[in-house]
Coordinates of C-alpha atoms in Angstrom, one line a residue:
M255 CA -51.1 117.2 45.7
S256 CA -50.4 116.1 49.2
T257 CA -47.9 117.7 51.4
F258 CA -46.2 116.3 54.4
Q259 CA -48.1 118.5 56.7
S260 CA -51.4 117.5 55.0
Y261 CA -50.2 113.7 55.5
L262 CA -49.3 114.3 59.0
Q263 CA -52.7 115.8 59.7
E264 CA -54.4 112.9 58.1
L265 CA -52.6 110.4 60.4
R266 CA -53.5 112.5 63.4
Q267 CA -57.2 111.5 62.8
S268 CA -56.4 107.8 63.0
V269 CA -53.6 107.8 65.5
A270 CA -54.3 108.4 69.3
E271 CA -52.2 111.0 70.9
I272 CA -51.8 110.8 74.7
E273 CA -50.8 114.1 76.8
P274 CA -47.9 113.6 79.2
L275 CA -50.1 113.9 82.3
A276 CA -52.3 111.0 80.9
A277 CA -49.3 108.9 80.0
R278 CA -47.8 109.3 83.1
A279 CA -49.9 106.6 84.7
Q280 CA -48.9 104.0 81.9
V281 CA -45.3 104.9 82.7
D282 CA -45.6 104.5 86.4
D283 CA -47.4 101.3 86.4
G284 CA -45.8 99.5 83.4
S285 CA -49.1 98.7 81.7
A286 CA -47.8 99.9 78.3
L287 CA -44.5 99.3 76.4
I288 CA -42.9 102.6 76.2
L289 CA -41.0 102.9 73.1
D290 CA -38.5 105.5 72.4
I291 CA -38.0 105.8 68.5
R292 CA -35.5 108.8 68.7
E293 CA -31.7 108.4 67.3
A294 CA -28.9 107.5 69.3
D295 CA -27.6 110.9 70.0
E296 CA -31.1 111.9 71.3
Y297 CA -31.4 108.8 73.5
E298 CA -28.2 109.6 75.2
Q299 CA -29.6 112.9 76.6
G300 CA -32.2 111.1 78.5
H301 CA -35.3 109.0 78.2
L302 CA -38.5 107.9 79.8
P303 CA -38.4 105.5 82.8
G304 CA -38.5 101.9 81.5
A305 CA -38.4 102.9 77.7
V306 CA -37.3 100.3 75.2
W307 CA -35.1 102.1 72.6
I308 CA -35.7 101.2 68.9
P309 CA -34.6 104.0 66.5
R310 CA -37.2 104.9 63.8
G311 CA -35.3 103.4 60.9
L312 CA -35.2 100.0 62.6
L313 CA -38.6 100.2 64.2
E314 CA -40.5 97.8 61.6
M315 CA -37.6 95.3 61.8
R316 CA -37.2 95.1 65.6
I317 CA -40.7 95.6 66.9
E318 CA -41.5 91.9 66.9
A319 CA -38.7 91.2 69.2
A320 CA -39.8 93.8 71.8
A321 CA -43.4 93.3 71.4
P322 CA -44.5 89.8 70.4
D323 CA -48.0 90.4 71.6
H324 CA -49.8 92.4 69.1
G325 CA -52.5 93.2 71.5
R326 CA -50.3 94.8 74.2
S327 CA -50.6 98.7 74.7
I328 CA -47.8 100.6 73.2
L329 CA -47.0 104.2 73.7
V330 CA -44.6 105.7 71.0
Y331 CA -42.5 108.8 71.7
C332 CA -40.0 111.1 69.8
A333 CA -38.5 114.3 70.5
G334 CA -41.4 116.5 69.7
G335 CA -44.4 114.1 68.7
T336 CA -44.2 114.1 65.0
R337 CA -42.0 110.8 64.2
S338 CA -44.0 109.0 66.8
I339 CA -47.2 109.8 64.8
L340 CA -45.6 108.1 61.8
G341 CA -44.2 105.2 63.8
A342 CA -47.4 104.5 65.6
H343 CA -49.2 104.5 62.3
S344 CA -46.6 101.9 60.9
L345 CA -47.2 99.8 64.0
S346 CA -50.8 99.8 63.4
L347 CA -50.3 98.8 59.9
L348 CA -48.3 95.9 61.2
G349 CA -51.3 94.7 63.2
Y350 CA -50.6 96.2 66.7
R351 CA -54.1 97.0 68.0
S352 CA -53.4 99.5 70.8
V353 CA -50.8 102.1 69.9
A354 CA -50.6 105.6 71.0
S355 CA -48.3 108.6 70.3
L356 CA -46.8 110.8 73.2
A357 CA -48.1 114.3 72.6
G358 CA -45.3 116.7 72.6
G359 CA -42.8 114.0 72.7
F360 CA -39.6 113.9 75.0
S361 CA -39.5 117.7 75.1
G362 CA -43.2 118.0 76.3
W363 CA -42.7 115.2 79.0
K364 CA -39.7 117.2 80.4
A365 CA -41.3 120.3 80.3
G366 CA -44.3 119.1 82.3
G367 CA -42.0 118.1 85.1
H368 CA -42.1 114.3 84.7
P369 CA -39.4 112.0 85.6
W370 CA -36.7 111.0 83.2
V371 CA -33.5 109.2 83.3
M372 CA -30.0 109.3 81.8
P373 CA -29.3 106.1 79.9
R374 CA -26.1 104.0 80.4
M375 CA -24.5 103.8 77.0
L376 CA -21.5 101.9 75.7
R377 CA -18.3 103.5 74.9
R378 CA -17.4 104.1 71.1
D379 CA -14.9 101.3 71.1
Q380 CA -17.4 99.0 72.8
E381 CA -20.1 99.9 70.2
L382 CA -17.5 98.7 67.5
R383 CA -16.6 95.6 69.5
Y384 CA -20.2 94.5 70.1
S385 CA -21.6 95.8 66.9
R386 CA -22.9 92.6 65.8
H387 CA -24.5 92.0 68.9
L388 CA -26.1 95.4 68.9
L389 CA -27.8 94.5 65.5
L390 CA -29.6 91.5 67.1
P391 CA -32.9 92.5 68.4
D392 CA -32.9 89.8 71.1
V393 CA -29.4 91.3 72.4
A394 CA -29.2 94.9 71.3
L395 CA -28.0 97.7 73.7
C396 CA -29.9 96.4 76.7
G397 CA -28.8 92.8 76.3
Q398 CA -25.1 93.8 75.8
L399 CA -25.1 95.9 79.1
R400 CA -26.7 93.0 80.8
L401 CA -23.7 90.7 79.6
L402 CA -21.2 93.3 80.8
D403 CA -22.8 93.1 84.1
S404 CA -23.0 89.5 84.3
K405 CA -20.6 87.2 86.4
V406 CA -19.8 83.7 85.1
L407 CA -17.8 81.0 87.0
C408 CA -15.8 78.6 84.8
L409 CA -15.1 75.5 86.9
G410 CA -12.1 74.4 85.1
A411 CA -9.6 75.8 82.7
G412 CA -9.1 72.7 80.6
G413 CA -10.7 71.4 77.5
L414 CA -14.4 72.6 78.2
G415 CA -13.5 75.7 80.2
S416 CA -11.1 77.0 77.4
P417 CA -13.6 77.5 74.5
A418 CA -16.4 78.4 77.0
A419 CA -14.5 81.2 78.7
I420 CA -12.9 82.5 75.3
Y421 CA -16.4 83.0 73.6
L422 CA -18.0 84.3 76.8
A423 CA -15.1 86.9 77.0
A424 CA -15.3 87.9 73.3
A425 CA -19.2 88.2 74.0
G426 CA -18.4 90.8 76.8
V427 CA -19.4 88.9 79.8
G428 CA -18.0 91.4 82.3
T429 CA -16.5 89.1 85.1
I430 CA -15.4 85.6 84.6
G431 CA -14.1 83.4 87.4
I432 CA -11.7 80.5 86.7
V433 CA -11.5 77.8 89.3
D434 CA -8.6 75.2 88.8
D435 CA -5.6 74.3 91.0
D436 CA -3.6 72.7 88.2
V437 CA -0.6 73.9 86.1
V438 CA -0.3 73.8 82.2
D439 CA 1.1 70.7 81.0
A440 CA 2.3 69.9 77.4
S441 CA -0.3 67.2 77.2
N442 CA -3.1 69.9 77.5
L443 CA -2.2 71.8 74.6
Q444 CA -3.7 69.3 72.1
R445 CA -7.4 70.7 73.3
Q446 CA -6.9 73.2 76.1
I447 CA -6.8 76.3 73.8
M448 CA -6.4 79.1 76.4
H449 CA -2.8 78.0 77.2
T450 CA 0.3 78.2 75.0
T451 CA 3.6 76.2 74.8
D452 CA 5.6 79.1 76.4
R453 CA 3.0 78.8 79.6
V454 CA 3.9 75.0 80.2
G455 CA 4.3 75.0 84.3
T456 CA 2.3 78.0 84.8
P457 CA -0.9 77.8 86.9
K458 CA -3.8 77.5 84.5
V459 CA -5.6 80.1 86.2
E460 CA -2.9 82.6 85.4
S461 CA -2.5 81.3 81.9
A462 CA -6.4 81.7 81.4
A463 CA -6.3 85.2 82.8
T464 CA -3.6 86.3 80.3
T465 CA -5.6 84.8 77.3
L466 CA -8.8 86.4 78.3
R467 CA -7.6 89.9 79.2
A468 CA -5.6 90.0 76.1
L469 CA -8.9 89.1 73.9
N470 CA -11.1 91.6 75.9
P471 CA -10.0 94.3 78.4
D472 CA -13.5 94.8 79.3
V473 CA -13.5 91.6 81.2
E474 CA -12.4 91.1 84.8
V475 CA -11.0 87.6 85.3
I476 CA -10.9 86.5 89.0
A477 CA -8.5 83.5 89.4
H478 CA -9.3 80.9 92.1
R479 CA -6.2 78.7 92.2
T480 CA -7.8 76.1 94.3
R481 CA -9.6 72.8 94.3
L482 CA -13.6 73.1 94.8
D483 CA -14.7 71.6 98.2
T484 CA -16.8 72.2 100.9
S485 CA -14.6 74.6 102.7
N486 CA -14.9 77.0 99.7
A487 CA -17.5 76.1 97.3
E488 CA -20.6 78.0 98.6
Q489 CA -18.3 81.2 99.3
I490 CA -16.9 81.0 95.5
I491 CA -20.0 80.2 93.8
A492 CA -22.3 82.7 95.5
G493 CA -20.5 85.6 93.8
Y494 CA -21.5 84.5 90.3
D495 CA -24.7 84.4 88.1
L496 CA -24.2 81.0 86.7
V497 CA -21.5 78.2 86.5
I498 CA -19.9 76.6 83.5
D499 CA -19.3 73.0 84.6
G500 CA -16.1 71.8 83.0
A501 CA -15.3 69.5 85.8
D502 CA -13.5 66.2 85.0
N503 CA -14.5 64.2 88.1
F504 CA -17.7 63.0 89.9
P505 CA -16.8 64.3 93.5
T506 CA -16.7 67.8 92.1
R507 CA -19.9 67.4 90.0
Y508 CA -21.9 66.3 92.9
L509 CA -20.6 69.1 95.3
L510 CA -21.3 71.5 92.5
N511 CA -24.9 70.3 92.1
D512 CA -25.5 70.5 95.7
V513 CA -24.0 74.1 96.0
A514 CA -25.8 75.4 93.1
L515 CA -29.2 74.0 94.1
K516 CA -28.6 75.5 97.7
L517 CA -27.7 78.9 96.2
G518 CA -30.3 78.9 93.2
K519 CA -27.4 79.2 90.6
P520 CA -28.0 77.8 87.1
V521 CA -25.3 75.2 86.0
I522 CA -24.3 74.8 82.3
H523 CA -23.2 71.1 82.4
A524 CA -21.1 69.3 80.0
S525 CA -18.9 66.2 79.8
I526 CA -16.6 64.8 77.2
F527 CA -15.3 61.0 76.4
R528 CA -13.2 60.1 73.5
F529 CA -15.4 61.2 70.7
E530 CA -18.7 61.9 72.4
G531 CA -19.9 65.0 74.3
Q532 CA -22.9 65.5 76.4
L533 CA -24.7 68.9 77.5
T534 CA -27.6 69.9 79.5
V535 CA -28.7 72.9 81.8
F536 CA -29.6 72.5 85.3
R537 CA -31.9 75.5 86.4
G538 CA -33.1 74.2 89.7
E539 CA -36.6 75.0 89.0
G540 CA -38.4 71.9 89.8
G541 CA -35.5 69.8 88.4
P542 CA -34.1 67.7 86.9
C543 CA -30.6 68.2 88.5
Y544 CA -27.4 66.3 88.3
R545 CA -28.5 63.7 90.8
C546 CA -31.5 63.0 88.5
L547 CA -29.2 62.2 85.7
Y548 CA -26.7 60.2 87.7
P549 CA -28.1 59.2 91.3
Q550 CA -24.9 57.3 92.0
P551 CA -21.5 57.5 90.4
P552 CA -20.8 54.7 87.9
P553 CA -18.1 52.2 88.5
P554 CA -14.6 53.6 87.9
E555 CA -14.1 51.4 84.8
H556 CA -17.1 52.8 83.2
A557 CA -16.0 56.3 83.7
P558 CA -12.3 56.6 83.0
S559 CA -10.9 60.2 82.8
C560 CA -9.5 61.8 79.5
S561 CA -5.9 61.0 80.7
E562 CA -6.9 57.4 80.9
A563 CA -9.2 57.0 77.9
G564 CA -8.1 59.7 75.4
V565 CA -10.1 62.4 74.1
L566 CA -10.3 63.9 70.4
G567 CA -8.9 67.3 70.6
V568 CA -11.6 69.3 68.9
L569 CA -14.2 67.7 70.8
P570 CA -14.2 69.8 73.7
G571 CA -14.1 72.7 71.4
V572 CA -17.6 71.9 69.9
V573 CA -19.2 71.2 73.4
G574 CA -17.6 74.1 75.3
V575 CA -18.7 76.4 72.8
L576 CA -22.3 75.0 73.3
Q577 CA -21.9 75.6 76.8
A578 CA -21.1 79.2 76.3
T579 CA -24.1 79.7 74.0
E580 CA -26.6 78.2 76.6
A581 CA -24.8 80.6 79.3
I582 CA -25.4 83.6 77.2
K583 CA -29.0 82.6 76.6
V584 CA -29.7 82.1 80.2
L585 CA -27.9 85.5 81.1
L586 CA -30.1 87.3 78.5
G587 CA -33.3 85.3 79.2
I588 CA -33.6 84.4 75.5
G589 CA -34.4 81.4 73.6
T590 CA -35.1 77.9 74.9
T591 CA -32.2 76.3 76.9
M592 CA -31.3 72.8 77.4
A593 CA -32.9 72.5 80.9
G594 CA -34.8 69.2 80.9
R595 CA -33.0 67.9 77.9
L596 CA -29.7 66.1 77.1
L597 CA -27.8 66.7 74.1
V598 CA -25.5 64.0 72.9
Y599 CA -22.9 64.7 70.3
D600 CA -20.9 62.0 68.3
A601 CA -18.2 63.4 66.5
L602 CA -17.4 60.2 64.5
S603 CA -20.9 60.1 62.9
M604 CA -21.4 64.0 63.2
R605 CA -24.7 63.3 64.8
F606 CA -26.7 65.2 67.6
R607 CA -29.3 63.3 69.6
E608 CA -31.6 64.8 72.1
L609 CA -32.9 62.9 75.2
K610 CA -35.6 64.0 77.6
L611 CA -34.5 64.4 81.1
R612 CA -37.1 64.2 84.0
A613 CA -36.9 65.0 87.5
D614 CA -36.6 62.4 89.8
A615 CA -39.4 62.5 92.5
S616 CA -37.1 60.7 95.0
C617 CA -34.0 63.0 94.5
P618 CA -32.6 64.1 97.7
T619 CA -31.5 67.4 96.5
C620 CA -34.2 68.6 94.0
G621 CA -37.3 66.4 95.0
P622 CA -40.6 67.7 96.1
G623 CA -40.4 68.9 99.8
V624 CA -36.6 69.2 99.9
D625 CA -35.5 72.3 101.8
R626 CA -32.5 73.4 99.3
S627 CA -31.3 75.9 101.7
A628 CA -30.7 73.1 104.1
I629 CA -28.8 71.0 101.7
P630 CA -25.8 69.4 103.5
L631 CA -22.6 69.9 101.7
I632 CA -20.4 66.6 101.5
D633 CA -16.9 66.1 100.1
Y634 CA -17.7 63.1 97.9
V635 CA -14.1 61.7 97.3
E636 CA -15.0 58.7 99.3
L637 CA -18.4 58.0 97.6
C638 CA -16.5 58.3 94.4
R639 CA -13.3 56.6 95.5
G640 CA -11.5 55.0 92.6
G641 CA -13.6 57.2 90.1
G642 CA -10.7 59.1 89.0
A643 CA -10.3 62.5 90.6
P644 CA -7.3 63.7 88.7
S645 CA -5.4 66.8 89.7
G646 CA -6.8 69.9 88.1
A647 CA -9.6 68.8 90.0
A648 CA -12.0 71.6 89.3
G649 CA -12.1 70.5 85.8
A650 CA -9.4 70.0 83.3
A651 CA -11.3 67.7 80.9

């Protein structure tokens, strides 16, 4: 009858073990995936530099997300070198072809005087708040910490900015900036869900900050009560990782496009009209950009504002949530974004259509040979004169 020790000894014949000194090179040059399979209380006491943490009990379920390439070298370690033998064997059964166990585990690594780091962890209340994210292999602890470190600017606290900002705050995006110079009006309440009846007459940025802070005290809300223009756009946008475009007018959208390209900031763009919404992502990596989509603003009669044409109240909720989804994907570097594609949503038929967006080779802001750092910033009110630049100007769709 086999015992655990005999079983372990048998596994040692098939699993490669690497001494800390020899493993040091793999850790230093990043040639292998360093996999920490200890429990949370052990991981909190320190880990190898660059290690990916997957507790042993979740190893088989989460390894594909951490190591999609089955040919990549993997160095597994635990506290003393026993669980890592079992983990390495399990990975070999899953088809990983180059797996080794760190002899002596983390204890042996530290005893040898090799470098290790203290991890950054969530507070206990944060572990509960973000528990469903932590269960997702594509997010997990590393991704949640990245969200908490992220800074997103919402251009507008209106129909699109409201659901986008609320879900970003709920997700734990650590800093959310709100640009809007308008005040809450009773006509906003049909769709702009960050605001409430008792806040009519209150600046939208203040109302938005109240809502977001009440939802998640982890979030720092920065209120920019102003209209985005050439005097402030570059300074404001520079402090954020990406921009949620909830603008309701063409001058602001063209200016945002130019500043974002100049600074290398992704833009999650959306627009709404009556029963239809559109969504895309401008990454600025070889285009396309907003000017590729709209080289010139359409005639005013073809692009009335929501206050002129009306809008179904729930429509910006759908589109704004899609913006938040794309923003989280960009921040985490997961999935396939809508860059190069335009999603069109028709609420009346409940249909989504996808159109291909191509970069315009003659685009003055993202075309080949354009020096983006030298893109001139222009206030486009004259260009779009009559195109409807209602108050709230940074975007209260």
